[in-house]
Amino acid sequence: MLSEFSLIDRFFARRATAPSPRHDDEAARPLGIGDDCALIAPPIGHQLAISTDMLVEGRHFFPDVDPYALGHKALAVNLSDIAAMGAAPHAFTLALALPRADEAWLQAFSDGLFALAERHDCALIGGDTTSGPLNICITVFGDVPQGAALRRDAARPGDDIWVSGTLGDARAGLGAIRGEWRAPEGCDWRRALERPEPRVALGIALRGVAHAALDISDGLAGDLMHILKRSGVRAAVDADAVPCSDAVRALPEAARRQCTLAGGDDYELCFTAPVEARAALATIATNVKVPLTRIGTIEPSGAPGIAWRDASGAPLSLTLQGFDHFHAD
Amino acid sequence: MLSEFSLIDRFFARRATAPSPRHDDEAARPLGIGDDCALIAPPIGHQLAISTDMLVEGRHFFPDVDPYALGHKALAVNLSDIAAMGAAPHAFTLALALPRADEAWLQAFSDGLFALAERHDCALIGGDTTSGPLNICITVFGDVPQGAALRRDAARPGDDIWVSGTLGDARAGLGAIRGEWRAPEGCDWRRALERPEPRVALGIALRGVAHAALDISDGLAGDLMHILKRSGVRAAVDADAVPCSDAVRALPEAARRQCTLAGGDDYELCFTAPVEARAALATIATNVKVPLTRIGTIEPSGAPGIAWRDASGAPLSLTLQGFDHFHAD
């Protein structure tokens, strides 16, 4: 059995990189793991974007999850929040409760975690390890120029509503695991569920172009409502325009809509932007290699809410259940 | 049963205060709870000190702990890390896994949490709530002028070694609960264990006066070793000079030394300072109303380690067990 300190050192501290210096001032040395606190500062004229997420066994992942995938996902869901603000990831802290110090598990978990962290120049700067039921809590820090963050309260009447990538694969993967439907030959639903890709480059590219933005973690319907409520606006959305993979498209209509409109764990971005930004967004989609799809508009007036339509423009009455940790699934 | 969103709103978001603005720039609006990320920036010329701690039932607190005390302690242990760097607390995030949404429990927990947060002008700026085995993960943010942080690697030969307050009451309280010894009439060991007071004002006052510092969470012997190892120096400590309450002093010698030298959960500060700072430290102790006691010196040379002595100056050979989450207690 490894002691707490050798465990932290072996799997995490040795692989932690020092946060990069952001000021010329010699006194502003950043400080990583090993003291009571880490010390960082955003570049001059920037703010620090901060998000925290806690992942619990049986709720956010299955007990038999591949630990490499879990290390990836635990950081990915946090980086997705940073992306949704248009911030650039810089550092993170990791608090970990483990039922036992299983070296093979820790090796794979830390490999998955650091592979993603290194791709995004995101340094582990602090943490805590304890024994207890498996629980992973990551807090992540990003930089964004003052005033440039993509907030939820900035949607305006007349804006287009956009989503990145495709929606519904993660929920479809969960349904296949649960036996609600069968996954078609060769489809990658499990990868969508376990290896979400945070849209970091897209979020940064949307600074100054998009108005409001968030990441879709709990399902499009519920998450879009956060933008609408905070911006005090109403949306009209074409449910059939919501982009999905061929495998999700092949599901029965009710299942497809449940996956695309209310499925959680997608971590694509949903954002609003003025009509004049369409050409700029086409260029951004090409540059960051992520498809962007226009799915609706912010209406000129009306109370916060979503008017769903189908491809023919006919109104749809949908009963969708979003993801809520304190409701039964 | 409350849903996740109404639960967050009722007990936490409504009581969250917006982080205070730190720049004159209108674009630098800070942002609290309710978006993908919070947005903060330290004042110009400052760094952000960041610490994270995870508390687990059965490991850091008893299942029947008073939830008000738990709310206090969960934030206090984090504020103690901020204090140990000489930083001023500014904001925190809270991630909470709960087995059920018990309203009375949440009311008391949030009351204890916010009572301490408000005393230190520390705003709740973000968080996450999920169902799962009880787990509390707080990440806290403080401001410290560039170059002024009290680091562990700054002890110098000839420094005095100091501790604040008294040590051992929390460990003595744990021993009383476990039946290792009896608590004397009227002693406040349980309070020491459940309601530690982070030494925030002291930490700030020590900027520019102390060299190295940390907070004593795992016991003096183990924590002082962190300073010695990182600073590459050796210490001589008078075990009988380590300050303790009358109730701890009344314990048998071996129990007293276990409590004062290796007892965890005290959250007093241990720091080193040059001999010339003694008068300044006497003034600081008066100003912040926390007693400071000199317990030893940093030796002119030698490998990192502690030479323990008794009041007569005779060498002591001590076998002390520090607190390590992956060892049996």
XYZ file of C-alpha atoms in Angstrom:
658
model
C 0.000 0.000 0.000
C 1.400 3.364 -0.981
C 1.212 6.179 1.533
C -0.669 9.299 0.557
C 2.462 11.313 -0.025
C 4.272 8.780 -2.182
C 1.062 8.231 -4.132
C 0.634 11.928 -4.874
C 4.271 12.188 -5.791
C 4.424 9.127 -8.003
C 1.322 9.619 -10.100
C 0.674 13.328 -9.981
C 3.313 15.677 -8.545
C 6.166 14.347 -10.693
C 4.083 14.903 -13.802
C 2.830 18.295 -12.736
C 4.370 21.071 -14.768
C 5.023 24.492 -13.286
C 2.468 27.081 -14.333
C 3.988 29.364 -16.959
C 5.015 32.897 -15.884
C 2.606 35.604 -17.118
C 4.343 38.788 -16.034
C 7.807 40.147 -16.627
C 8.033 41.082 -12.955
C 10.610 38.818 -11.317
C 8.548 38.807 -8.094
C 5.577 37.227 -9.878
C 7.020 33.721 -9.890
C 4.155 31.263 -10.336
C 4.137 28.304 -7.931
C 2.775 24.811 -8.568
C 2.302 21.754 -6.377
C 4.041 21.393 -3.003
C 3.149 24.449 -0.930
C -0.010 25.413 0.995
C -1.312 27.156 -2.116
C -0.440 27.483 -5.767
C 0.260 31.011 -7.028
C -0.883 32.197 -10.442
C -1.920 35.456 -12.055
C -3.720 36.031 -15.367
C -1.875 38.110 -17.984
C -2.354 41.879 -17.623
C -5.789 42.879 -18.954
C -7.203 39.375 -18.548
C -9.602 37.721 -16.138
C -9.376 34.223 -14.748
C -12.276 31.934 -15.719
C -12.882 29.301 -13.020
C -15.062 26.196 -13.087
C -15.391 23.184 -10.801
C -16.989 19.781 -11.428
C -17.335 16.718 -9.243
C -17.628 13.216 -10.738
C -19.076 10.369 -8.681
C -19.043 6.632 -9.413
C -22.439 5.270 -10.417
C -23.690 8.750 -11.264
C -21.251 10.161 -13.814
C -19.469 6.952 -14.771
C -19.853 3.209 -14.431
C -17.832 1.312 -11.807
C -16.074 -0.627 -14.608
C -15.111 2.489 -16.614
C -11.718 2.403 -18.307
C -9.601 4.541 -15.908
C -7.741 6.152 -18.840
C -11.078 7.333 -20.253
C -12.150 8.510 -16.797
C -9.002 10.611 -16.384
C -9.698 12.138 -19.786
C -13.362 12.821 -19.108
C -12.857 14.281 -15.625
C -10.684 17.028 -17.103
C -12.640 17.281 -20.387
C -15.922 18.284 -18.715
C -14.084 21.082 -16.904
C -12.207 22.253 -20.014
C -15.579 22.340 -21.750
C -16.752 25.000 -19.278
C -13.592 27.005 -19.956
C -14.250 26.668 -23.709
C -17.834 27.843 -23.257
C -16.558 31.148 -21.806
C -14.093 31.654 -24.664
C -11.189 31.296 -22.227
C -7.815 29.601 -22.807
C -7.072 26.824 -20.283
C -4.041 27.431 -18.109
C -4.056 25.268 -14.950
C -6.133 22.902 -12.813
C -6.338 21.384 -9.344
C -7.342 17.781 -8.669
C -8.951 16.428 -5.496
C -9.332 12.675 -5.479
C -11.005 10.288 -3.028
C -9.994 6.670 -3.649
C -11.262 3.513 -1.960
C -7.761 2.013 -2.256
C -4.404 2.907 -3.806
C -4.533 0.679 -6.914
C -1.335 1.399 -8.839
C -2.495 0.109 -12.231
C -5.701 2.111 -11.963
C -3.823 5.266 -10.938
C -1.311 4.851 -13.750
C -4.077 4.632 -16.372
C -6.158 7.413 -14.796
C -3.209 9.796 -14.620
C -2.151 8.880 -18.183
C -5.609 9.826 -19.508
C -5.696 12.987 -17.425
C -2.242 14.263 -18.402
C -2.611 13.349 -22.086
C -5.508 15.804 -22.341
C -3.893 18.363 -20.004
C -0.700 18.421 -22.059
C -2.606 18.901 -25.314
C -4.095 22.060 -23.813
C -0.980 23.352 -21.944
C -2.917 23.002 -18.718
C -0.673 22.509 -15.644
C -1.636 20.574 -12.511
C -0.951 23.164 -9.791
C -2.472 21.660 -6.653
C -4.582 18.943 -5.204
C -5.647 16.698 -2.408
C -5.833 12.919 -2.059
C -7.811 11.003 0.517
C -9.334 7.591 1.032
C -13.091 7.334 0.520
C -15.697 6.359 -2.060
C -14.318 7.180 -5.543
C -14.821 10.893 -6.220
C -12.973 13.209 -8.583
C -13.213 16.972 -8.170
C -11.349 19.164 -10.640
C -11.206 22.956 -10.620
C -9.869 24.504 -13.811
C -8.502 27.957 -14.603
C -8.420 29.774 -17.937
C -7.496 33.230 -19.179
C -9.845 35.511 -21.064
C -9.303 39.165 -22.030
C -11.387 41.511 -19.863
C -14.855 41.931 -21.343
C -14.395 39.161 -23.940
C -15.919 36.227 -22.016
C -18.887 34.513 -23.684
C -21.580 34.828 -21.046
C -25.030 33.253 -20.872
C -26.791 36.591 -20.481
C -25.754 38.118 -23.816
C -28.248 36.675 -26.357
C -30.087 39.364 -28.361
C -33.312 39.364 -30.407
C -32.611 38.385 -34.014
C -29.535 36.286 -33.140
C -29.048 32.951 -34.871
C -28.744 29.964 -32.565
C -25.885 27.583 -33.362
C -24.520 24.287 -32.103
C -21.146 22.678 -32.765
C -20.527 19.079 -33.826
C -23.355 16.573 -33.474
C -25.664 16.008 -30.532
C -27.058 12.829 -29.028
C -24.278 10.274 -29.431
C -23.418 10.197 -25.722
C -27.062 9.667 -24.744
C -27.443 7.084 -27.509
C -24.413 5.274 -26.113
C -25.929 5.284 -22.640
C -29.196 3.905 -24.087
C -27.295 1.122 -25.875
C -25.508 0.184 -22.626
C -28.875 0.193 -20.832
C -30.495 -1.945 -23.562
C -32.942 0.782 -24.681
C -31.773 0.225 -28.274
C -28.944 -1.483 -30.125
C -25.872 0.310 -31.390
C -25.421 -0.089 -35.164
C -22.336 -1.939 -36.408
C -19.181 0.220 -36.187
C -20.731 3.233 -34.465
C -18.676 5.102 -31.873
C -21.292 5.923 -29.236
C -19.188 4.616 -26.389
C -16.345 6.897 -27.420
C -18.740 9.865 -27.464
C -19.831 8.997 -23.934
C -16.379 8.352 -22.505
C -14.064 10.612 -24.517
C -15.774 13.944 -25.083
C -13.572 16.511 -26.810
C -13.766 19.966 -25.211
C -14.234 22.662 -27.879
C -11.405 24.847 -26.622
C -10.180 26.228 -29.972
C -13.758 26.948 -31.033
C -14.541 28.849 -27.830
C -11.486 31.055 -28.248
C -12.334 31.680 -31.922
C -15.870 32.760 -30.954
C -14.609 35.715 -28.857
C -15.978 38.912 -30.372
C -18.152 36.918 -32.810
C -20.732 35.082 -30.680
C -23.003 36.847 -28.191
C -24.074 34.212 -25.606
C -22.621 30.712 -25.243
C -22.572 27.633 -23.013
C -21.602 24.006 -23.261
C -24.277 21.331 -23.594
C -23.758 19.067 -20.606
C -27.349 18.412 -19.537
C -29.114 18.392 -22.936
C -29.827 21.100 -25.516
C -33.363 21.906 -24.318
C -32.415 22.507 -20.704
C -29.098 24.189 -21.408
C -30.485 26.560 -24.053
C -33.092 27.580 -21.458
C -30.246 28.844 -19.238
C -29.246 31.283 -22.000
C -32.861 32.295 -22.611
C -33.663 32.903 -18.948
C -30.510 34.853 -18.213
C -30.837 36.897 -21.419
C -34.628 37.385 -20.997
C -35.391 36.194 -24.540
C -37.407 33.526 -26.394
C -36.151 31.056 -29.027
C -37.615 29.297 -32.040
C -35.723 26.072 -32.789
C -36.036 23.632 -35.710
C -35.815 20.267 -33.929
C -35.007 18.514 -37.216
C -32.094 20.866 -37.925
C -30.262 19.760 -34.776
C -27.194 17.964 -36.144
C -26.692 14.304 -35.316
C -24.615 11.359 -36.494
C -25.972 8.871 -39.046
C -26.285 6.302 -36.253
C -28.478 8.596 -34.150
C -30.474 9.607 -37.239
C -31.310 5.934 -37.748
C -33.038 5.699 -34.338
C -36.867 5.863 -34.116
C -38.031 9.505 -34.093
C -38.905 9.685 -30.382
C -35.568 8.152 -29.373
C -33.677 10.425 -31.771
C -35.339 13.535 -30.357
C -34.690 12.381 -26.777
C -31.002 11.904 -27.634
C -30.448 15.075 -29.681
C -32.649 17.507 -27.754
C -32.372 16.264 -24.165
C -29.350 13.954 -24.086
C -26.624 15.052 -21.710
C -22.840 14.587 -21.821
C -22.312 15.947 -25.346
C -20.062 18.891 -24.401
C -20.669 20.642 -27.699
C -21.109 24.428 -27.606
C -24.462 26.158 -28.107
C -24.188 29.862 -28.884
C -26.021 32.799 -30.373
C -24.555 35.220 -32.908
C -25.870 38.043 -35.082
C -26.913 37.224 -38.653
C -23.955 39.279 -39.949
C -21.562 36.788 -38.339
C -22.565 33.882 -40.635
C -19.604 34.264 -43.003
C -17.158 34.626 -40.108
C -18.595 31.496 -38.506
C -18.159 29.506 -41.737
C -14.473 30.469 -41.685
C -14.141 29.591 -37.996
C -15.737 26.164 -38.571
C -13.149 25.466 -41.282
C -10.254 26.752 -39.207
C -11.036 24.807 -36.034
C -12.323 21.767 -37.990
C -15.610 21.590 -36.092
C -18.909 21.746 -38.035
C -21.295 24.505 -36.940
C -25.034 24.235 -37.570
C -27.699 26.936 -37.359
C -30.732 25.499 -35.543
C -32.951 28.500 -34.791
C -33.289 32.149 -33.911
C -33.839 34.379 -30.914
C -37.326 35.837 -31.350
C -38.007 39.591 -31.355
C -40.068 39.315 -28.148
C -41.701 36.875 -25.762
C -41.047 35.287 -22.382
C -38.065 32.928 -22.047
C -38.966 29.590 -23.612
C -38.405 27.472 -26.714
C -40.897 27.199 -29.586
C -39.989 23.886 -31.250
C -40.731 23.413 -34.957
C -40.117 20.529 -37.375
C -38.421 20.761 -40.771
C -41.671 21.926 -42.393
C -42.033 24.763 -39.883
C -44.980 23.133 -38.094
C -45.054 23.581 -34.296
C -43.964 20.568 -32.260
C -45.115 19.762 -28.770
C -42.241 17.919 -27.117
C -42.046 16.279 -23.716
C -38.366 16.152 -22.875
C -36.705 15.227 -19.640
C -33.389 16.928 -18.998
C -30.705 15.507 -16.793
C -31.030 16.366 -13.098
C -28.823 14.646 -10.552
C -31.545 14.508 -7.924
C -34.213 13.042 -10.176
C -34.250 9.344 -10.963
C -32.932 8.880 -14.506
C -37.182 15.836 -2.825
C -35.701 19.045 -4.165
C -34.308 19.027 -7.671
C -30.644 19.830 -8.106
C -31.278 23.310 -9.437
C -33.735 24.396 -6.757
C -31.414 22.947 -4.126
C -28.419 24.909 -5.389
C -30.529 28.015 -5.653
C -32.189 27.737 -2.270
C -29.217 26.993 -0.081
C -26.264 28.357 -1.989
C -26.832 30.584 -5.043
C -29.193 32.996 -3.259
C -26.630 33.501 -0.528
C -23.705 33.796 -2.887
C -22.381 37.315 -3.076
C -20.865 38.698 -6.263
C -17.084 38.817 -6.170
C -15.950 42.394 -5.627
C -14.522 44.293 -8.614
C -10.735 44.678 -8.456
C -10.027 46.914 -11.434
C -11.361 50.268 -12.511
C -11.742 48.960 -16.057
C -15.472 48.672 -16.801
C -14.803 45.566 -18.927
C -13.396 43.694 -15.928
C -16.778 42.899 -14.391
C -16.363 39.928 -12.055
C -18.939 37.145 -12.428
C -20.217 34.816 -9.730
C -22.500 31.780 -9.783
C -24.766 30.985 -12.742
C -22.560 30.823 -15.830
C -20.187 28.157 -17.146
C -17.349 29.787 -15.237
C -16.837 32.479 -12.642
C -14.622 35.397 -13.663
C -12.210 37.037 -11.252
C -8.875 38.835 -11.408
C -6.457 39.649 -8.596
C -5.697 43.337 -8.013
C -2.881 44.737 -10.179
C 0.509 43.619 -8.814
C -1.007 40.662 -6.954
C -1.054 36.921 -7.453
C -3.912 34.560 -6.781
C -3.232 31.952 -4.077
C -5.254 28.768 -4.733
C -5.849 25.766 -2.501
C -8.223 22.807 -2.673
C -9.277 20.336 0.042
C -11.648 17.395 -0.033
C -13.472 16.230 3.120
C -14.927 12.718 3.301
C -17.311 11.258 5.865
C -15.659 8.794 8.230
C -12.218 10.139 7.381
C -12.325 13.862 8.105
C -15.521 13.979 10.165
C -17.883 11.632 11.967
C -21.210 10.675 10.355
C -23.070 12.379 13.234
C -21.130 15.660 12.986
C -23.137 18.826 13.579
C -23.714 20.079 9.988
C -23.184 23.713 11.058
C -19.739 22.790 12.395
C -19.025 20.813 9.212
C -19.881 23.800 7.012
C -17.520 25.902 9.129
C -14.698 23.380 9.095
C -14.889 22.622 5.365
C -14.164 26.264 4.580
C -11.852 26.808 7.590
C -9.315 24.188 6.486
C -9.097 25.887 3.090
C -8.854 29.398 4.537
C -6.041 28.077 6.713
C -4.017 27.302 3.570
C -4.661 30.827 2.299
C -3.538 32.194 5.695
C -0.370 30.110 5.556
C 0.641 31.870 2.317
C -0.014 35.331 3.787
C -2.855 35.829 1.296
C -6.201 37.576 1.857
C -9.228 35.334 1.106
C -11.431 36.558 -1.721
C -13.644 33.791 -3.130
C -14.327 30.048 -3.122
C -16.051 27.302 -5.084
C -17.979 24.444 -3.463
C -18.541 20.976 -4.935
C -20.850 18.808 -2.869
C -21.911 15.172 -3.196
C -24.932 14.363 -1.018
C -26.615 11.029 -0.409
C -29.986 12.828 -0.212
C -31.334 16.390 -0.254
C -32.007 16.819 3.485
C -33.254 20.374 3.907
C -32.517 20.741 7.630
C -29.003 19.402 7.112
C -28.388 21.734 4.153
C -29.731 24.721 6.059
C -27.352 24.128 8.974
C -24.398 23.275 6.716
C -24.849 26.395 4.595
C -25.349 28.546 7.734
C -22.007 27.366 9.146
C -20.289 27.804 5.788
C -21.563 31.307 5.067
C -21.048 32.555 8.642
C -17.314 31.963 8.245
C -17.253 33.107 4.591
C -18.917 36.408 5.455
C -16.490 37.071 8.316
C -13.677 36.853 5.776
C -15.395 38.627 2.831
C -15.073 35.424 0.855
C -17.699 35.073 -1.914
C -19.092 31.774 -3.214
C -18.460 32.102 -6.958
C -19.200 28.658 -8.343
C -19.912 25.067 -7.559
C -21.386 21.727 -8.395
C -23.925 19.512 -6.619
C -24.485 15.835 -7.228
C -25.883 12.797 -5.472
C -23.343 10.375 -4.015
C -21.578 9.489 -0.771
C -21.125 12.688 1.283
C -18.087 14.562 -0.012
C -17.204 18.247 0.247
C -14.580 19.769 -2.037
C -13.778 23.457 -1.640
C -11.302 25.450 -3.703
C -10.417 28.833 -2.263
C -8.810 31.924 -3.776
C -6.835 34.658 -2.038
C -4.825 37.693 -3.091
C -1.189 38.242 -2.221
C 1.166 40.969 -3.508
C 3.674 39.583 -6.009
C 6.710 38.226 -4.192
C 5.128 38.523 -0.718
C 3.732 34.993 -0.366
C 5.011 32.978 2.609
C 6.450 29.903 0.947
C 7.716 26.671 2.462
C 11.112 26.931 0.785
C 12.233 30.181 2.443
C 13.589 29.113 5.873
C 17.173 30.283 6.502
C 19.901 29.174 8.924
C 19.607 31.072 12.214
C 15.838 31.641 11.894
C 13.677 31.221 14.963
C 10.850 28.684 14.599
C 7.445 29.877 15.838
C 3.955 28.463 16.228
C 0.689 30.308 16.820
C -1.939 29.475 19.452
C -1.775 26.099 21.173
C -1.270 22.672 19.631
C -2.844 19.320 20.441
C -6.421 20.147 21.455
C -7.953 18.723 18.272
C -6.023 15.457 18.634
C -6.849 15.360 22.353
C -10.531 15.781 21.448
C -10.311 12.905 18.986
C -8.659 10.771 21.664
C -11.419 11.607 24.140
C -14.079 10.611 21.571
C -12.174 7.370 20.906
C -11.860 6.642 24.653
C -8.042 6.934 24.715
C -8.350 9.363 27.659
C -11.013 11.417 29.393
C -11.628 15.086 28.700
C -11.301 17.195 31.879
C -14.390 19.041 33.128
C -15.128 22.172 31.063
C -12.429 21.694 28.419
C -13.201 22.651 24.831
C -11.470 19.893 22.892
C -14.511 19.154 20.771
C -14.658 22.785 19.703
C -10.970 22.673 18.746
C -11.680 19.616 16.614
C -14.849 20.878 14.947
C -14.419 24.659 14.818
C -10.826 25.482 13.924
C -10.184 29.197 13.430
C -8.078 29.955 10.344
C -5.282 32.406 11.196
C -6.031 34.773 8.339
C -5.148 38.063 10.037
C -1.918 36.565 11.366
C -0.874 35.282 7.940
C -1.363 38.695 6.379
C 0.541 40.376 9.240
C 3.476 38.001 8.722
C 4.129 39.241 5.152
C 7.598 40.737 5.011
C 8.335 39.545 8.582
C 8.345 35.733 8.429
C 10.520 33.751 6.028
C 8.842 30.329 5.571
C 5.368 29.353 6.785
C 2.702 26.660 6.600
C -0.384 25.615 8.497
C -0.277 22.614 10.824
C -2.909 20.255 9.490
C -1.121 16.907 9.811
C 0.896 17.504 13.014
C 3.877 19.742 13.850
C 6.582 17.107 13.285
C 5.434 16.138 9.793
C 4.474 19.621 8.675
C 7.695 21.254 9.901
C 9.562 18.619 7.866
C 7.919 20.025 4.715
C 9.554 23.395 5.433
C 12.906 21.759 6.254
C 12.981 19.581 3.144
C 11.944 22.326 0.764
C 14.337 24.822 2.352
C 17.191 22.291 2.663
C 17.765 23.045 6.355
C 17.803 21.313 9.761
C 15.873 22.308 12.914
C 16.409 22.023 16.661
C 13.089 22.080 18.531
C 12.361 22.187 22.277
C 9.478 19.706 22.551
C 8.507 21.131 25.951
C 8.275 24.671 24.595
C 5.501 23.705 22.176
C 2.479 25.601 23.513
C -0.571 23.665 24.663
C -3.715 24.208 26.696
C -3.850 23.377 30.417
C -6.073 20.395 29.584
C -3.501 18.948 27.172
C -0.678 19.741 29.623
C -2.496 17.581 32.200
C -2.284 14.480 29.965
C 0.423 11.843 30.611
C 3.712 12.863 28.937
C 3.545 10.401 26.046
C -0.057 11.367 25.240
C 0.760 15.052 25.512
C 3.698 14.736 23.120
C 1.593 12.701 20.666
C -1.065 15.431 20.734
C 1.199 18.490 20.578
C 3.919 17.193 18.258
C 2.011 14.864 15.926
C -1.670 15.725 16.382
C -3.403 16.856 13.201
C -6.306 19.244 12.623
C -4.883 22.180 14.638
C -4.646 24.690 11.777
C -2.233 26.906 13.668
C 0.624 28.467 11.690
C 4.226 27.323 11.971
C 6.746 29.790 10.581
C 10.380 30.822 10.661
C 11.624 34.376 11.086
C 14.978 36.055 11.665
C 16.018 36.827 15.254
C 15.692 40.563 14.516
C 11.947 40.095 13.962
C 11.200 39.155 17.610
C 9.982 42.612 18.610
C 7.844 42.935 15.487
C 6.329 39.533 16.193
C 5.432 40.536 19.754
C 3.533 43.505 18.327
C 1.817 41.326 15.717
C 0.729 38.826 18.389
C -0.881 41.670 20.342
C -2.526 43.188 17.273
C -4.076 39.983 15.909
C -4.782 38.618 19.431
C -3.072 35.284 18.766
C -0.228 34.155 21.049
C 3.051 33.347 19.271
C 5.602 30.988 20.828
C 9.215 30.423 19.864
C 9.910 26.663 19.857
C 13.285 26.270 18.202
C 15.809 27.404 15.621
C 16.996 26.567 12.135
C 20.509 25.147 12.526
C 23.503 26.584 10.686
C 23.982 23.342 8.746
C 22.872 19.719 8.479
C 20.527 17.588 6.441
C 16.781 18.231 6.704
C 15.519 16.766 9.982
C 14.434 17.741 13.482
C 16.675 17.431 16.556
C 14.177 17.270 19.438
C 15.255 18.473 22.886
C 13.477 18.730 26.236
C 13.263 21.804 28.452
C 16.705 21.040 29.929
C 18.276 20.888 26.475
C 18.751 17.117 26.601
C 18.183 15.271 23.294
C 14.895 13.403 22.989
C 14.312 10.367 20.845
C 10.664 10.528 19.789
C 8.592 8.043 17.845
C 5.755 10.025 16.356
C 3.180 8.993 13.824
C 1.912 11.797 11.617
C -1.439 11.744 9.931
C -1.528 10.010 6.551
C -4.823 9.273 4.848
C -3.655 5.946 3.439
C -2.306 4.575 6.686
C -4.606 3.107 9.269
C -4.958 5.596 12.137
